Structures are given as structure tokens and as C-alpha cells.
Short mmCIF file of C-alpha atoms (C1' of nucleotides) in Angstrom, two decimals:
data_model
loop_
_atom_site.label_atom_id
_atom_site.label_comp_id
_atom_site.label_asym_id
_atom_site.label_seq_id
_atom_site.Cartn_x
_atom_site.Cartn_y
_atom_site.Cartn_z
CA MET A 1 63.46 -29.10 -68.37
CA ARG A 2 66.64 -27.13 -68.66
CA GLU A 3 66.83 -23.36 -68.69
CA LEU A 4 68.15 -21.59 -71.77
CA THR A 5 71.56 -19.96 -71.62
CA ARG A 6 71.84 -16.35 -72.71
CA ALA A 7 73.01 -17.10 -76.24
CA GLU A 8 70.44 -19.85 -76.64
CA GLU A 9 67.69 -17.57 -75.47
CA GLU A 10 68.56 -14.97 -78.06
CA VAL A 11 68.24 -17.50 -80.84
CA MET A 12 64.97 -18.79 -79.42
CA GLN A 13 63.56 -15.28 -79.28
CA VAL A 14 64.23 -14.93 -82.99
CA LEU A 15 62.76 -18.33 -83.77
CA TRP A 16 59.67 -17.58 -81.75
CA LYS A 17 59.24 -14.41 -83.73
CA LEU A 18 59.82 -16.06 -87.10
CA LYS A 19 57.97 -19.28 -86.26
CA LYS A 20 60.58 -21.04 -88.36
CA GLY A 21 63.76 -20.11 -90.14
CA PHE A 22 67.01 -21.02 -91.82
CA VAL A 23 70.23 -20.10 -90.05
CA LYS A 24 70.68 -17.28 -92.50
CA GLU A 25 67.28 -15.84 -91.67
CA ILE A 26 67.87 -16.14 -87.94
CA LEU A 27 71.15 -14.32 -88.36
CA GLU A 28 69.46 -11.47 -90.19
CA HIS A 29 67.28 -10.81 -87.18
CA PHE A 30 70.20 -10.26 -84.87
CA ASP A 31 71.16 -6.73 -83.94
CA GLU A 32 74.57 -5.40 -84.79
CA PRO A 33 77.14 -6.55 -84.12
CA LYS A 34 75.83 -9.74 -85.64
CA PRO A 35 77.55 -12.97 -84.63
CA ALA A 36 79.16 -15.19 -87.26
CA TYR A 37 76.97 -17.50 -89.29
CA ASN A 38 78.66 -20.50 -87.68
CA THR A 39 77.97 -19.21 -84.22
CA VAL A 40 74.25 -19.20 -84.85
CA SER A 41 74.48 -22.52 -86.61
CA THR A 42 76.21 -24.07 -83.60
CA ILE A 43 73.75 -22.66 -81.11
CA VAL A 44 70.78 -23.84 -83.09
CA ARG A 45 72.23 -27.34 -83.19
CA ILE A 46 72.80 -27.24 -79.44
CA LEU A 47 69.19 -26.19 -79.02
CA GLN A 48 68.24 -29.16 -81.13
CA ASP A 49 70.26 -31.53 -78.95
CA LYS A 50 68.58 -30.13 -75.88
CA GLY A 51 65.19 -30.64 -77.45
CA PHE A 52 64.14 -27.02 -77.79
CA VAL A 53 64.02 -26.99 -81.58
CA SER A 54 63.81 -29.38 -84.50
CA HIS A 55 64.26 -28.99 -88.23
CA LYS A 56 62.88 -29.89 -91.58
CA ALA A 57 65.48 -30.70 -94.22
CA TYR A 58 65.26 -29.30 -97.73
CA GLY A 59 68.04 -31.12 -99.47
CA ARG A 60 71.08 -30.07 -97.53
CA THR A 61 69.64 -27.02 -95.89
CA HIS A 62 67.71 -27.05 -92.65
CA GLU A 63 64.73 -25.03 -91.61
CA TYR A 64 64.58 -24.85 -87.84
CA PHE A 65 61.48 -24.39 -85.73
CA PRO A 66 60.76 -24.30 -81.97
CA LEU A 67 59.49 -27.39 -80.21
CA ILE A 68 58.53 -25.33 -77.19
CA SER A 69 56.42 -22.20 -77.48
CA LYS A 70 57.40 -18.92 -75.96
CA ASN A 71 54.37 -19.22 -73.69
CA GLU A 72 55.34 -22.66 -72.48
CA TYR A 73 58.86 -21.57 -71.78
CA SER A 74 57.85 -18.39 -70.02
CA LYS A 75 55.44 -20.38 -67.89
CA MET A 76 58.19 -22.74 -66.83
CA HIS A 77 60.61 -19.93 -66.24
CA LEU A 78 58.27 -17.84 -64.16
CA SER A 79 57.29 -20.84 -62.08
CA THR A 80 60.89 -21.29 -61.09
CA PHE A 81 61.17 -17.62 -60.28
CA VAL A 82 57.99 -17.52 -58.22
CA ASN A 83 59.15 -20.61 -56.40
CA ASP A 84 62.58 -19.17 -55.60
CA TYR A 85 61.58 -15.62 -54.80
CA PHE A 86 57.98 -15.71 -53.62
CA SER A 87 57.75 -19.09 -51.89
CA ASN A 88 55.77 -20.39 -54.82
CA SER A 89 52.94 -17.95 -54.33
CA PHE A 90 51.77 -16.13 -57.38
CA GLU A 91 49.67 -13.93 -55.22
CA LYS A 92 52.66 -12.82 -53.17
CA MET A 93 54.49 -11.90 -56.33
CA VAL A 94 51.68 -9.89 -57.90
CA SER A 95 50.86 -8.18 -54.61
CA PHE A 96 54.47 -7.21 -54.18
CA PHE A 97 54.63 -5.58 -57.57
CA ALA A 98 51.29 -3.90 -57.12
CA LYS A 99 52.46 -2.36 -53.86
CA GLU A 100 55.78 -1.41 -55.39
CA LYS A 101 53.86 0.59 -57.96
CA SER A 102 55.47 -1.33 -60.76
CA ILE A 103 51.95 -1.74 -62.03
CA SER A 104 49.99 1.33 -62.99
CA VAL A 105 46.42 1.94 -61.91
CA LYS A 106 45.32 1.50 -65.48
CA GLU A 107 47.06 -1.86 -65.66
CA MET A 108 45.62 -2.97 -62.35
CA GLU A 109 42.12 -2.10 -63.42
CA GLU A 110 42.66 -4.08 -66.59
CA ILE A 111 44.01 -7.03 -64.66
CA MET A 112 41.08 -6.96 -62.26
CA LYS A 113 38.66 -6.94 -65.15
CA ILE A 114 40.29 -9.98 -66.67
CA MET A 115 40.42 -11.76 -63.35
CA GLU A 116 36.77 -11.12 -62.70
CA GLY A 117 36.00 -12.74 -66.01
CA GLU A 118 38.22 -15.69 -65.21
CA VAL A 119 36.79 -16.15 -61.74
CA LYS A 120 33.28 -16.09 -63.13
CA LYS A 121 34.24 -18.59 -65.79
CA GLN A 122 35.84 -20.93 -63.27
CA LYS A 123 32.97 -20.74 -60.84
CA ALA A 124 30.40 -21.41 -63.56
CA LYS A 125 31.77 -24.91 -63.94
CA MET B 1 73.24 -4.43 -62.94
CA ARG B 2 74.44 -7.89 -63.66
CA GLU B 3 72.39 -11.02 -63.23
CA LEU B 4 73.49 -13.63 -60.71
CA THR B 5 74.94 -16.90 -61.96
CA ARG B 6 73.47 -20.11 -60.62
CA ALA B 7 76.10 -20.63 -57.94
CA GLU B 8 76.01 -16.99 -56.93
CA GLU B 9 72.26 -17.07 -56.63
CA GLU B 10 72.36 -20.00 -54.24
CA VAL B 11 74.69 -18.13 -51.92
CA MET B 12 72.55 -15.01 -52.13
CA GLN B 13 69.44 -16.98 -51.23
CA VAL B 14 71.16 -18.13 -48.05
CA LEU B 15 72.40 -14.65 -47.25
CA TRP B 16 68.97 -13.19 -47.79
CA LYS B 17 67.58 -15.73 -45.39
CA LEU B 18 70.26 -15.19 -42.75
CA LYS B 19 70.50 -11.41 -43.24
CA LYS B 20 74.22 -11.80 -42.57
CA GLY B 21 76.63 -14.65 -42.03
CA PHE B 22 80.12 -16.02 -41.90
CA VAL B 23 81.20 -18.41 -44.64
CA LYS B 24 80.83 -21.24 -42.17
CA GLU B 25 77.23 -20.31 -41.46
CA ILE B 26 76.39 -19.93 -45.11
CA LEU B 27 77.84 -23.35 -45.76
CA GLU B 28 75.69 -24.89 -43.05
CA HIS B 29 72.56 -23.76 -44.85
CA PHE B 30 73.43 -25.60 -48.03
CA ASP B 31 71.70 -28.87 -48.78
CA GLU B 32 73.70 -32.02 -49.14
CA PRO B 33 75.93 -32.52 -50.89
CA LYS B 34 77.45 -29.40 -49.43
CA PRO B 35 80.17 -27.69 -51.45
CA ALA B 36 83.64 -27.20 -49.98
CA TYR B 37 84.21 -24.33 -47.60
CA ASN B 38 86.52 -22.73 -50.14
CA THR B 39 83.92 -22.88 -52.85
CA VAL B 40 81.51 -20.80 -50.82
CA SER B 41 84.32 -18.52 -49.74
CA THR B 42 85.28 -17.89 -53.35
CA ILE B 43 81.74 -17.25 -54.49
CA VAL B 44 81.07 -14.83 -51.70
CA ARG B 45 84.19 -12.89 -52.62
CA ILE B 46 83.09 -12.81 -56.25
CA LEU B 47 79.74 -11.48 -55.10
CA GLN B 48 81.60 -8.83 -53.21
CA ASP B 49 83.59 -7.83 -56.30
CA LYS B 50 80.38 -7.57 -58.26
CA GLY B 51 78.86 -5.39 -55.59
CA PHE B 52 76.13 -7.72 -54.39
CA VAL B 53 77.50 -8.16 -50.88
CA SER B 54 79.87 -6.51 -48.46
CA HIS B 55 81.41 -7.58 -45.18
CA LYS B 56 82.23 -6.47 -41.72
CA ALA B 57 85.59 -7.67 -40.41
CA TYR B 58 85.98 -9.07 -36.94
CA GLY B 59 89.69 -9.41 -36.66
CA ARG B 60 90.51 -11.73 -39.46
CA THR B 61 87.09 -13.21 -40.02
CA HIS B 62 84.46 -11.70 -42.25
CA GLU B 63 80.76 -11.46 -41.75
CA TYR B 64 79.07 -11.01 -45.10
CA PHE B 65 75.78 -9.31 -45.77
CA PRO B 66 73.75 -8.48 -48.90
CA LEU B 67 73.97 -5.03 -50.43
CA ILE B 68 70.92 -5.72 -52.53
CA SER B 69 67.71 -7.03 -51.03
CA LYS B 70 65.88 -10.03 -52.36
CA ASN B 71 63.02 -7.72 -53.29
CA GLU B 72 65.24 -5.38 -55.23
CA TYR B 73 66.85 -8.22 -57.10
CA SER B 74 63.58 -9.93 -57.87
CA LYS B 75 62.20 -6.65 -59.13
CA MET B 76 65.12 -6.24 -61.48
CA HIS B 77 64.95 -9.82 -62.59
CA LEU B 78 61.24 -9.83 -63.28
CA SER B 79 61.48 -6.57 -65.19
CA THR B 80 63.90 -8.19 -67.57
CA PHE B 81 61.62 -11.17 -67.92
CA VAL B 82 58.50 -9.09 -68.52
CA ASN B 83 60.41 -7.06 -71.04
CA ASP B 84 61.68 -10.11 -72.92
CA TYR B 85 58.57 -12.24 -72.80
CA PHE B 86 55.62 -9.89 -72.46
CA SER B 87 56.75 -6.82 -74.38
CA ASN B 88 57.28 -5.04 -71.11
CA SER B 89 53.63 -5.25 -70.11
CA PHE B 90 52.95 -6.43 -66.62
CA GLU B 91 49.34 -6.68 -67.46
CA LYS B 92 49.98 -9.02 -70.35
CA MET B 93 51.98 -11.27 -68.09
CA VAL B 94 49.45 -11.45 -65.30
CA SER B 95 46.57 -11.89 -67.72
CA PHE B 96 48.37 -14.72 -69.42
CA PHE B 97 48.90 -16.57 -66.17
CA ALA B 98 45.36 -15.91 -65.04
CA LYS B 99 44.02 -17.38 -68.24
CA GLU B 100 46.42 -20.30 -68.05
CA LYS B 101 44.90 -21.15 -64.69
CA SER B 102 48.29 -20.90 -63.06
CA ILE B 103 46.54 -18.68 -60.56
CA SER B 104 43.73 -20.15 -58.51
CA VAL B 105 40.41 -18.43 -58.01
CA LYS B 106 41.28 -17.91 -54.39
CA GLU B 107 44.55 -16.24 -55.34
CA MET B 108 42.87 -14.08 -57.94
CA GLU B 109 40.29 -12.89 -55.47
CA GLU B 110 43.06 -12.03 -53.07
CA ILE B 111 44.98 -10.18 -55.75
CA MET B 112 41.92 -8.23 -56.77
CA LYS B 113 41.31 -7.22 -53.19
CA ILE B 114 44.86 -5.92 -52.85
CA MET B 115 44.67 -4.12 -56.16
CA GLU B 116 41.43 -2.43 -55.23
CA GLY B 117 43.11 -1.13 -52.12
CA GLU B 118 46.11 0.06 -54.12
CA VAL B 119 43.99 1.71 -56.78
CA LYS B 120 41.99 3.51 -54.14
CA LYS B 121 45.17 4.62 -52.43
CA GLN B 122 46.68 5.92 -55.66
CA LYS B 123 43.55 7.75 -56.70
CA ALA B 124 43.15 9.41 -53.33
CA LYS B 125 46.31 11.37 -53.97
"C1'" DG C 1 83.56 -31.92 -115.49
"C1'" DT C 2 85.79 -28.04 -113.19
"C1'" DT C 3 85.17 -23.97 -110.42
"C1'" DG C 4 82.84 -21.37 -107.11
"C1'" DC C 5 79.39 -20.87 -103.66
"C1'" DA C 6 76.37 -22.21 -99.79
"C1'" DT C 7 75.59 -24.85 -95.99
"C1'" DA C 8 75.93 -28.41 -92.25
"C1'" DA C 9 79.10 -30.76 -89.45
"C1'" DC C 10 83.04 -30.82 -86.95
"C1'" DT C 11 86.56 -28.99 -84.18
"C1'" DA C 12 89.50 -25.63 -82.03
"C1'" DA C 13 90.01 -21.48 -79.34
"C1'" DT C 14 88.42 -18.44 -76.03
"C1'" DT C 15 85.86 -16.88 -72.28
"C1'" DT C 16 83.26 -17.39 -68.20
"C1'" DA C 17 81.83 -20.01 -64.27
"C1'" DT C 18 82.63 -23.42 -60.78
"C1'" DT C 19 85.11 -26.02 -57.54
"C1'" DC C 20 88.48 -26.77 -54.33
"C1'" DG C 21 93.56 -27.55 -52.94
"C1'" DT C 22 97.40 -24.86 -51.10
"C1'" DT C 23 99.46 -21.20 -48.60
"C1'" DG C 24 100.10 -17.67 -45.19
"C1'" DT C 25 98.82 -15.59 -41.12
"C1'" DA C 26 96.53 -14.66 -36.87
"C1'" DT C 27 94.81 -16.52 -32.82
"C1'" DA C 28 94.02 -20.00 -29.39
"C1'" DT C 29 95.91 -23.96 -26.73
"C1'" DT C 30 99.27 -26.34 -24.42
"C1'" DA D 1 107.45 -20.47 -27.51
"C1'" DA D 2 105.75 -24.53 -30.10
"C1'" DT D 3 101.76 -26.62 -32.00
"C1'" DA D 4 97.15 -26.75 -33.57
"C1'" DT D 5 93.23 -24.47 -35.51
"C1'" DA D 6 90.58 -21.39 -38.34
"C1'" DC D 7 90.14 -18.50 -41.81
"C1'" DA D 8 91.00 -15.38 -46.00
"C1'" DA D 9 93.56 -15.06 -50.04
"C1'" DC D 10 95.41 -17.05 -53.89
"C1'" DG D 11 95.63 -19.83 -57.71
"C1'" DA D 12 95.17 -24.14 -60.23
"C1'" DA D 13 92.09 -27.40 -62.32
"C1'" DT D 14 87.92 -28.40 -64.36
"C1'" DA D 15 83.57 -27.62 -66.50
"C1'" DA D 16 80.32 -25.10 -69.19
"C1'" DA D 17 79.23 -21.70 -72.54
"C1'" DT D 18 80.37 -18.94 -76.44
"C1'" DT D 19 82.45 -17.90 -80.68
"C1'" DA D 20 84.12 -18.82 -84.98
"C1'" DG D 21 87.56 -21.20 -88.14
"C1'" DT D 22 88.04 -25.42 -91.03
"C1'" DT D 23 86.35 -29.20 -93.65
"C1'" DA D 24 83.30 -31.85 -96.54
"C1'" DT D 25 79.65 -32.10 -99.58
"C1'" DG D 26 76.21 -30.90 -102.71
"C1'" DC D 27 74.56 -27.88 -106.22
"C1'" DA D 28 74.79 -24.28 -109.74
"C1'" DA D 29 77.18 -21.83 -113.40
"C1'" DC D 30 80.13 -22.06 -116.79
#
DNA sequence: GTTGCATAACTAATTTATTCGTTGTATATT
DNA sequence: AATATACAACGAATAAATTAGTTATGCAAC
């Protein structure tokens, strides 16, 4: 699957938030300075061509919605990143950030708790 | 700081691996089909303008080296990602991938071990 | 039904990124 | 010194992404 360009990603972020929306609605959720209506309209049609969104037609107006969830996309995106920067090892990545103190003690404790639960769940099978 | 474009990133990956290198050497580390010498030369000079690399001159030839480490860049890059996709919470991101089973039990156990060490270290202070 | 408005589709213009040919110069080779 | 070689610098050509104007059509208001 392709990666989103910067402009495409901004539109997707709005669509993920809204779940679905008309061009007008998407536009409203942009920060100032807002792009032109047609700019958003074009991008959303490009996203459609690339298979990231689809639409439901109400007469002549289109309500767009994502075909890929934010979670799916982030999963794909992070996989690429982990592959390119941490030789495909999730562990290397997390360890690096833990050591870099980008993760607080509180966060680490929370993560460990969740992982313990997951490990238990996996092993139970 | 700016993000690297696709072509720029490929050159940086080689430079990070080599630590330093002449255009010719960088070129050698590209997979087939290799780009033209001038293509790499141009990209490396763009990277220099953007402040990602610098060079040492030996007479008329230049040996380029990164000004930003792979770790620094990956840190910056992942921060943006975590901010955009996990409302700036590292914990949310890791938890998501743990639950998605993108992280194996073995990896999780390893991560927990490292985190325990880090937590202990932090608390000792 | 004519006018005005809203919207999608199309297209043009602009900007940014990518690729590589050409040129000039220094150095090595003969 | 003439020729060949290697490289950086420059710049042209192309490609990709971004932005927004223009056009066509349908619908609503009058």
C-alpha cells in the first residue's frame, strides 16, 4: 500500500475524526488558513483513486468515508518505520525510547501492566 | 526540523551506515538499479543545504558525513507520528501494538525486563 | 422557466522533488 | 605541455504533489 502525502494525510485525519463527511464538513475542520473548497475536493478524489476513501452519493453530493482505519494505517506506517530504523525489531525501538527517557516511569509501568496481561492471555492459549 | 523526502532518506540511510563517504561510495551502496552519480551528488548537496550533512574537503573531493544521527532523526520522526496518531501518548502506541499482537511474547518479555531496569534506575535517583 | 446557488468534475498553474546531462576545473598520465 | 580522468557545480528536464480557477449540471427560489 502507498503512503499518504502530507496533504492527503491531513484530509484523512479529519475523515478519521468525523467518520464520514461532505467536502464542506471536512473543510470546516481545517485550521486557518483554510484551503479552498476545491483543494479539499481534489484531494479527497485523489484519495478515492488511491483506494483510501469511498463515497456514498446523495443526489449530486458525495459523503466521503475512509476505507482504511487510522489504526490500520498507523500499523502499516509504523511497520515501515521499525523496519527502516530498527531493523524490523519492535523491541529495539521500544527499548531505545525507554532508555532515551522519552517514556516516563508512569508510562512504562502502565505499559508493563498491559504487556503482562497480554503475555498471560497469549500463553493461556 | 524538516522531514526527509524519500530520495533524501535513502541517501541518509547509506550515510548512517557508512558513517561518512564520498559520493562514489554512497552510490556503491545503492541497490540496482543504481541512480546516476549526479543524482546522488545533487541529493547530498541538498541535504547539506538543509543541514542534515556536512563535508570535509580533500582537495577538490568531498567526504560527506551526517550532522544528525539516525537515532536523533528517528526520535524526531516517531514523536511526530505518536503525536499525530496516538495523541502524543507513547503508552497508547505501545499498548495498541501489544494488543494487536504486532509484538511477540518474547519481545514483550524482553521489553518488560528493560523497562524494569529503567524504572529502577529512574527511581533510584 | 429564468436566475442564483451549490457541488462535482475537469483542468490549469504553481510548487516541490527527482533525475541526470553539461560544464569547468583540478589532478594524474603520458 | 597535451590528453585523459574525476569530480563538484550548475542547470535543464521531468515527475509528483499541491492549490485553486473554470465549467457543467442539478436544484431551489422566485
